[in-house]
Amino acid sequence: MPTFVLWVKAELEGVKSLSFPFPSTTWTFDVQQAAGSETREGVVMDPEEARRTAPGPPAFYCHLCTVSSRTREDTCSGCASAAAPQEVELTDTKDGVANFALKFPGDKRQSYVKFLAPGEKHKELEKHKVKLRAQTADDGDLVPVLAMECRGLEPIKWHPTGPYEAESESGVVFDGVRLDEGDDWCDYDEKAEASMTVGREVRYEIRRL
């Protein structure tokens, strides 16, 4: 299954790092049909909201201990870890579950996306030596922040939205960073007595491994 990685580079001022918390970050992409020219713009993919495509309630699955349940919990009943991304059952494939699914007109099967959790072992990421992480103030080039397996569709454009997290030079974390409100994100770190800025114009590339 094709794997795509989102690489980003935001302009940071007074910010030690910019992170994209998983799985709470919502992602917005334009996507294109893999075997055609059909596109969908502004598709919102939220790992914490199941999109049901099969009868019955959605399943919740823990990537750490493989416990699954039919009820939403804040923590896993098997290992007490933070709740894992919700996944949705697929109706016409043996690939199991995914985080997002849609069906293009004329296609016999669903197209879908499955997010890869940071730290999760994946042969394509390991093969290409890709490690998902936050962007830091020391980074001079794009860094990989998101990876996803895609079947039947390809992400062709990313829309930075938020909320993301910014850590100040003094170590204070600001968790309401939005880049879709028409201006740069700005705040003030009282501990360091310094202003903070994340530019809304973010350089990015979507690379297929």
PDB file of C-alpha atoms in Angstrom:
ATOM      1  CA  MET A   1       0.000   0.000   0.000  1.00  0.00           C
ATOM      2  CA  PRO A   2       1.462   3.436  -0.913  1.00  0.00           C
ATOM      3  CA  THR A   3       2.788   5.478   1.996  1.00  0.00           C
ATOM      4  CA  PHE A   4       2.789   9.283   1.921  1.00  0.00           C
ATOM      5  CA  VAL A   5       4.694  11.561   4.291  1.00  0.00           C
ATOM      6  CA  LEU A   6       3.942  15.212   4.987  1.00  0.00           C
ATOM      7  CA  TRP A   7       7.090  17.332   5.426  1.00  0.00           C
ATOM      8  CA  VAL A   8       6.742  20.883   6.788  1.00  0.00           C
ATOM      9  CA  LYS A   9       8.765  23.967   7.657  1.00  0.00           C
ATOM     10  CA  ALA A  10       7.088  26.880   9.443  1.00  0.00           C
ATOM     11  CA  GLU A  11       8.701  30.199  10.274  1.00  0.00           C
ATOM     12  CA  LEU A  12       9.250  30.265  14.047  1.00  0.00           C
ATOM     13  CA  GLU A  13      10.154  33.227  16.228  1.00  0.00           C
ATOM     14  CA  GLY A  14      10.576  32.802  19.972  1.00  0.00           C
ATOM     15  CA  VAL A  15       9.352  29.231  19.530  1.00  0.00           C
ATOM     16  CA  LYS A  16      11.511  26.249  20.459  1.00  0.00           C
ATOM     17  CA  SER A  17       9.380  23.663  18.674  1.00  0.00           C
ATOM     18  CA  LEU A  18       6.125  23.268  16.758  1.00  0.00           C
ATOM     19  CA  SER A  19       4.396  19.908  17.132  1.00  0.00           C
ATOM     20  CA  PHE A  20       1.348  18.214  15.668  1.00  0.00           C
ATOM     21  CA  PRO A  21      -0.049  16.053  18.505  1.00  0.00           C
ATOM     22  CA  PHE A  22      -1.189  12.596  17.493  1.00  0.00           C
ATOM     23  CA  PRO A  23      -3.967  11.571  17.403  1.00  0.00           C
ATOM     24  CA  SER A  24      -5.716  14.794  18.448  1.00  0.00           C
ATOM     25  CA  THR A  25      -4.634  16.865  15.436  1.00  0.00           C
ATOM     26  CA  THR A  26      -7.199  17.259  12.661  1.00  0.00           C
ATOM     27  CA  TRP A  27      -5.824  17.178   9.109  1.00  0.00           C
ATOM     28  CA  THR A  28      -7.272  18.835   6.017  1.00  0.00           C
ATOM     29  CA  PHE A  29      -6.209  17.739   2.535  1.00  0.00           C
ATOM     30  CA  ASP A  30      -7.234  17.951  -1.083  1.00  0.00           C
ATOM     31  CA  VAL A  31      -7.231  14.404  -2.417  1.00  0.00           C
ATOM     32  CA  GLN A  32      -7.282  12.886  -5.876  1.00  0.00           C
ATOM     33  CA  GLN A  33      -8.550   9.580  -7.135  1.00  0.00           C
ATOM     34  CA  ALA A  34      -5.491   7.354  -7.627  1.00  0.00           C
ATOM     35  CA  ALA A  35      -6.723   5.774 -10.846  1.00  0.00           C
ATOM     36  CA  GLY A  36      -8.542   8.804 -12.224  1.00  0.00           C
ATOM     37  CA  SER A  37      -8.871  12.576 -12.163  1.00  0.00           C
ATOM     38  CA  GLU A  38     -11.677  12.977  -9.636  1.00  0.00           C
ATOM     39  CA  THR A  39     -10.711  15.278  -6.749  1.00  0.00           C
ATOM     40  CA  ARG A  40     -12.118  16.325  -3.400  1.00  0.00           C
ATOM     41  CA  GLU A  41     -11.062  19.617  -1.809  1.00  0.00           C
ATOM     42  CA  GLY A  42     -10.854  20.416   1.882  1.00  0.00           C
ATOM     43  CA  VAL A  43     -11.326  16.852   3.080  1.00  0.00           C
ATOM     44  CA  VAL A  44     -11.134  16.818   6.886  1.00  0.00           C
ATOM     45  CA  MET A  45      -9.561  13.748   8.440  1.00  0.00           C
ATOM     46  CA  ASP A  46      -9.835  13.457  12.209  1.00  0.00           C
ATOM     47  CA  PRO A  47      -8.150  10.365  13.701  1.00  0.00           C
ATOM     48  CA  GLU A  48     -10.354  10.687  16.787  1.00  0.00           C
ATOM     49  CA  GLU A  49     -13.671  10.613  14.953  1.00  0.00           C
ATOM     50  CA  ALA A  50     -14.769   7.344  13.375  1.00  0.00           C
ATOM     51  CA  ARG A  51     -16.445   7.413   9.992  1.00  0.00           C
ATOM     52  CA  ARG A  52     -18.703   4.400   9.933  1.00  0.00           C
ATOM     53  CA  THR A  53     -18.933   2.469   6.686  1.00  0.00           C
ATOM     54  CA  ALA A  54     -20.129  -0.836   8.086  1.00  0.00           C
ATOM     55  CA  PRO A  55     -23.177  -1.829  10.166  1.00  0.00           C
ATOM     56  CA  GLY A  56     -22.825  -1.652  13.917  1.00  0.00           C
ATOM     57  CA  PRO A  57     -20.967   0.743  16.188  1.00  0.00           C
ATOM     58  CA  PRO A  58     -17.360   1.716  15.373  1.00  0.00           C
ATOM     59  CA  ALA A  59     -14.490  -0.199  16.909  1.00  0.00           C
ATOM     60  CA  PHE A  60     -11.762   1.388  19.033  1.00  0.00           C
ATOM     61  CA  TYR A  61      -8.350  -0.204  18.832  1.00  0.00           C
ATOM     62  CA  CYS A  62      -5.231   0.248  20.945  1.00  0.00           C
ATOM     63  CA  HIS A  63      -2.002   0.163  18.932  1.00  0.00           C
ATOM     64  CA  LEU A  64      -0.003  -0.656  22.066  1.00  0.00           C
ATOM     65  CA  CYS A  65      -1.706  -3.771  23.415  1.00  0.00           C
ATOM     66  CA  THR A  66      -4.212  -4.628  20.612  1.00  0.00           C
ATOM     67  CA  VAL A  67      -7.247  -4.445  22.906  1.00  0.00           C
ATOM     68  CA  SER A  68     -10.378  -3.400  21.028  1.00  0.00           C
ATOM     69  CA  SER A  69     -13.810  -2.428  22.277  1.00  0.00           C
ATOM     70  CA  ARG A  70     -17.127  -1.084  21.024  1.00  0.00           C
ATOM     71  CA  THR A  71     -17.280   1.856  23.431  1.00  0.00           C
ATOM     72  CA  ARG A  72     -15.336   5.097  23.474  1.00  0.00           C
ATOM     73  CA  GLU A  73     -13.003   5.449  26.462  1.00  0.00           C
ATOM     74  CA  ASP A  74     -10.427   8.093  27.309  1.00  0.00           C
ATOM     75  CA  THR A  75      -7.899   5.379  28.139  1.00  0.00           C
ATOM     76  CA  CYS A  76      -7.383   1.832  26.918  1.00  0.00           C
ATOM     77  CA  SER A  77      -8.851  -0.825  29.211  1.00  0.00           C
ATOM     78  CA  GLY A  78      -5.952  -3.136  28.383  1.00  0.00           C
ATOM     79  CA  CYS A  79      -2.913  -0.978  29.117  1.00  0.00           C
ATOM     80  CA  ALA A  80      -4.299   2.347  30.421  1.00  0.00           C
ATOM     81  CA  SER A  81      -2.603   4.209  27.571  1.00  0.00           C
ATOM     82  CA  ALA A  82      -4.090   7.347  26.056  1.00  0.00           C
ATOM     83  CA  ALA A  83      -6.960   6.628  23.720  1.00  0.00           C
ATOM     84  CA  ALA A  84      -5.753   5.535  20.287  1.00  0.00           C
ATOM     85  CA  PRO A  85      -7.153   6.918  17.030  1.00  0.00           C
ATOM     86  CA  GLN A  86     -10.595   5.726  16.175  1.00  0.00           C
ATOM     87  CA  GLU A  87     -10.710   3.456  13.164  1.00  0.00           C
ATOM     88  CA  VAL A  88     -13.508   2.570  10.819  1.00  0.00           C
ATOM     89  CA  GLU A  89     -14.299  -0.854   9.419  1.00  0.00           C
ATOM     90  CA  LEU A  90     -14.062  -1.197   5.638  1.00  0.00           C
ATOM     91  CA  THR A  91     -16.865  -2.935   3.801  1.00  0.00           C
ATOM     92  CA  ASP A  92     -15.197  -4.244   0.653  1.00  0.00           C
ATOM     93  CA  THR A  93     -11.595  -5.077   1.451  1.00  0.00           C
ATOM     94  CA  LYS A  94      -9.592  -7.495   3.565  1.00  0.00           C
ATOM     95  CA  ASP A  95      -7.349  -4.692   4.823  1.00  0.00           C
ATOM     96  CA  GLY A  96      -9.298  -4.347   8.072  1.00  0.00           C
ATOM     97  CA  VAL A  97      -9.794  -0.810   9.345  1.00  0.00           C
ATOM     98  CA  ALA A  98      -8.829   2.737   8.400  1.00  0.00           C
ATOM     99  CA  ASN A  99      -9.123   6.248   9.813  1.00  0.00           C
ATOM    100  CA  PHE A 100     -10.910   7.773   6.825  1.00  0.00           C
ATOM    101  CA  ALA A 101     -12.806   6.372   3.856  1.00  0.00           C
ATOM    102  CA  LEU A 102     -14.700   7.622   0.823  1.00  0.00           C
ATOM    103  CA  LYS A 103     -15.917   6.187  -2.477  1.00  0.00           C
ATOM    104  CA  PHE A 104     -15.321   7.997  -5.743  1.00  0.00           C
ATOM    105  CA  PRO A 105     -18.049   7.792  -8.414  1.00  0.00           C
ATOM    106  CA  GLY A 106     -17.455   4.788 -10.637  1.00  0.00           C
ATOM    107  CA  ASP A 107     -15.071   3.037  -8.253  1.00  0.00           C
ATOM    108  CA  LYS A 108     -16.013  -0.435  -7.077  1.00  0.00           C
ATOM    109  CA  ARG A 109     -14.086  -0.136  -3.832  1.00  0.00           C
ATOM    110  CA  GLN A 110     -13.680   2.442  -1.111  1.00  0.00           C
ATOM    111  CA  SER A 111     -10.617   4.656  -1.050  1.00  0.00           C
ATOM    112  CA  TYR A 112      -9.161   5.108   2.400  1.00  0.00           C
ATOM    113  CA  VAL A 113      -6.429   6.530   4.607  1.00  0.00           C
ATOM    114  CA  LYS A 114      -4.755   4.963   7.618  1.00  0.00           C
ATOM    115  CA  PHE A 115      -2.538   7.184   9.756  1.00  0.00           C
ATOM    116  CA  LEU A 116       0.723   5.833  11.137  1.00  0.00           C
ATOM    117  CA  ALA A 117       1.368   6.758  14.762  1.00  0.00           C
ATOM    118  CA  PRO A 118       4.740   8.366  15.559  1.00  0.00           C
ATOM    119  CA  GLY A 119       7.049   5.670  16.894  1.00  0.00           C
ATOM    120  CA  GLU A 120       5.034   2.904  15.267  1.00  0.00           C
ATOM    121  CA  LYS A 121       7.243   0.468  13.374  1.00  0.00           C
ATOM    122  CA  HIS A 122       6.637   0.564   9.637  1.00  0.00           C
ATOM    123  CA  LYS A 123       8.871  -0.987   7.008  1.00  0.00           C
ATOM    124  CA  GLU A 124       8.614   1.883   4.512  1.00  0.00           C
ATOM    125  CA  LEU A 125       9.466   4.523   7.117  1.00  0.00           C
ATOM    126  CA  GLU A 126      12.370   2.430   8.368  1.00  0.00           C
ATOM    127  CA  LYS A 127      13.561   1.710   4.831  1.00  0.00           C
ATOM    128  CA  HIS A 128      13.698   5.418   3.991  1.00  0.00           C
ATOM    129  CA  LYS A 129      14.929   6.376   7.477  1.00  0.00           C
ATOM    130  CA  VAL A 130      11.952   8.636   8.117  1.00  0.00           C
ATOM    131  CA  LYS A 131      11.217   9.502  11.753  1.00  0.00           C
ATOM    132  CA  LEU A 132       8.122  11.560  12.474  1.00  0.00           C
ATOM    133  CA  ARG A 133       8.799  14.421  14.865  1.00  0.00           C
ATOM    134  CA  ALA A 134       8.141  18.038  15.770  1.00  0.00           C
ATOM    135  CA  GLN A 135       9.800  20.901  13.955  1.00  0.00           C
ATOM    136  CA  THR A 136      12.401  22.712  16.050  1.00  0.00           C
ATOM    137  CA  ALA A 137      13.870  26.178  15.818  1.00  0.00           C
ATOM    138  CA  ASP A 138      17.172  24.615  14.727  1.00  0.00           C
ATOM    139  CA  ASP A 139      15.702  22.911  11.677  1.00  0.00           C
ATOM    140  CA  GLY A 140      16.821  24.530   8.466  1.00  0.00           C
ATOM    141  CA  ASP A 141      14.739  22.381   6.159  1.00  0.00           C
ATOM    142  CA  LEU A 142      11.474  20.456   5.998  1.00  0.00           C
ATOM    143  CA  VAL A 143      10.826  17.805   8.651  1.00  0.00           C
ATOM    144  CA  PRO A 144       8.451  14.791   8.521  1.00  0.00           C
ATOM    145  CA  VAL A 145       5.417  15.267  10.764  1.00  0.00           C
ATOM    146  CA  LEU A 146       2.767  12.863   9.420  1.00  0.00           C
ATOM    147  CA  ALA A 147       2.707   9.534   7.591  1.00  0.00           C
ATOM    148  CA  MET A 148      -0.289   7.737   6.125  1.00  0.00           C
ATOM    149  CA  GLU A 149      -1.055   4.698   4.057  1.00  0.00           C
ATOM    150  CA  CYS A 150      -3.436   5.465   1.204  1.00  0.00           C
ATOM    151  CA  ARG A 151      -5.412   3.119  -1.009  1.00  0.00           C
ATOM    152  CA  GLY A 152      -7.339   4.456  -4.002  1.00  0.00           C
ATOM    153  CA  LEU A 153      -6.543   8.113  -3.338  1.00  0.00           C
ATOM    154  CA  GLU A 154      -3.567  10.441  -3.049  1.00  0.00           C
ATOM    155  CA  PRO A 155      -3.197  13.601  -0.940  1.00  0.00           C
ATOM    156  CA  ILE A 156      -2.248  16.429  -3.297  1.00  0.00           C
ATOM    157  CA  LYS A 157      -2.518  19.529  -1.099  1.00  0.00           C
ATOM    158  CA  TRP A 158      -2.369  20.195   2.638  1.00  0.00           C
ATOM    159  CA  HIS A 159      -4.265  22.999   4.374  1.00  0.00           C
ATOM    160  CA  PRO A 160      -2.585  24.044   7.656  1.00  0.00           C
ATOM    161  CA  THR A 161      -5.312  24.543  10.242  1.00  0.00           C
ATOM    162  CA  GLY A 162      -4.739  23.514  13.854  1.00  0.00           C
ATOM    163  CA  PRO A 163      -4.780  23.505  16.744  1.00  0.00           C
ATOM    164  CA  TYR A 164      -1.094  22.602  16.979  1.00  0.00           C
ATOM    165  CA  GLU A 165       1.326  23.007  19.902  1.00  0.00           C
ATOM    166  CA  ALA A 166       4.155  25.487  20.266  1.00  0.00           C
ATOM    167  CA  GLU A 167       6.802  25.238  22.966  1.00  0.00           C
ATOM    168  CA  SER A 168       8.446  28.495  23.994  1.00  0.00           C
ATOM    169  CA  GLU A 169      12.174  28.912  24.595  1.00  0.00           C
ATOM    170  CA  SER A 170      11.455  28.704  28.334  1.00  0.00           C
ATOM    171  CA  GLY A 171       9.581  25.402  27.984  1.00  0.00           C
ATOM    172  CA  VAL A 172       5.998  26.665  28.223  1.00  0.00           C
ATOM    173  CA  VAL A 173       3.618  24.787  25.909  1.00  0.00           C
ATOM    174  CA  PHE A 174       0.866  26.669  24.075  1.00  0.00           C
ATOM    175  CA  ASP A 175      -1.745  24.263  22.715  1.00  0.00           C
ATOM    176  CA  GLY A 176      -3.996  26.575  20.707  1.00  0.00           C
ATOM    177  CA  VAL A 177      -1.872  27.306  17.664  1.00  0.00           C
ATOM    178  CA  ARG A 178      -4.157  27.907  14.671  1.00  0.00           C
ATOM    179  CA  LEU A 179      -2.951  28.854  11.205  1.00  0.00           C
ATOM    180  CA  ASP A 180      -6.309  29.119   9.448  1.00  0.00           C
ATOM    181  CA  GLU A 181      -7.515  32.428  10.875  1.00  0.00           C
ATOM    182  CA  GLY A 182      -5.984  34.727   8.257  1.00  0.00           C
ATOM    183  CA  ASP A 183      -2.853  35.774  10.148  1.00  0.00           C
ATOM    184  CA  ASP A 184       0.249  34.487  11.882  1.00  0.00           C
ATOM    185  CA  TRP A 185      -0.209  32.889  15.296  1.00  0.00           C
ATOM    186  CA  CYS A 186       1.185  35.128  18.024  1.00  0.00           C
ATOM    187  CA  ASP A 187       1.360  34.926  21.806  1.00  0.00           C
ATOM    188  CA  TYR A 188       3.520  36.056  24.705  1.00  0.00           C
ATOM    189  CA  ASP A 189       5.677  33.922  26.993  1.00  0.00           C
ATOM    190  CA  GLU A 190       5.518  35.665  30.348  1.00  0.00           C
ATOM    191  CA  LYS A 191       8.141  33.362  31.836  1.00  0.00           C
ATOM    192  CA  ALA A 192      10.741  34.374  29.262  1.00  0.00           C
ATOM    193  CA  GLU A 193       9.225  37.828  28.718  1.00  0.00           C
ATOM    194  CA  ALA A 194       9.353  37.257  24.980  1.00  0.00           C
ATOM    195  CA  SER A 195       6.872  37.248  22.105  1.00  0.00           C
ATOM    196  CA  MET A 196       6.199  34.126  20.052  1.00  0.00           C
ATOM    197  CA  THR A 197       5.203  33.789  16.414  1.00  0.00           C
ATOM    198  CA  VAL A 198       4.391  30.938  14.049  1.00  0.00           C
ATOM    199  CA  GLY A 199       4.012  32.106  10.458  1.00  0.00           C
ATOM    200  CA  ARG A 200       0.809  31.025   8.739  1.00  0.00           C
ATOM    201  CA  GLU A 201       2.584  30.489   5.413  1.00  0.00           C
ATOM    202  CA  VAL A 202       4.035  27.012   5.922  1.00  0.00           C
ATOM    203  CA  ARG A 203       6.317  25.385   3.392  1.00  0.00           C
ATOM    204  CA  TYR A 204       5.449  21.761   2.841  1.00  0.00           C
ATOM    205  CA  GLU A 205       5.838  18.761   0.575  1.00  0.00           C
ATOM    206  CA  ILE A 206       3.851  15.543   0.347  1.00  0.00           C
ATOM    207  CA  ARG A 207       6.281  12.786  -0.575  1.00  0.00           C
ATOM    208  CA  ARG A 208       5.422   9.270  -1.647  1.00  0.00           C
ATOM    209  CA  LEU A 209       7.813   6.654  -0.322  1.00  0.00           C
TER     210      LEU A 209
END
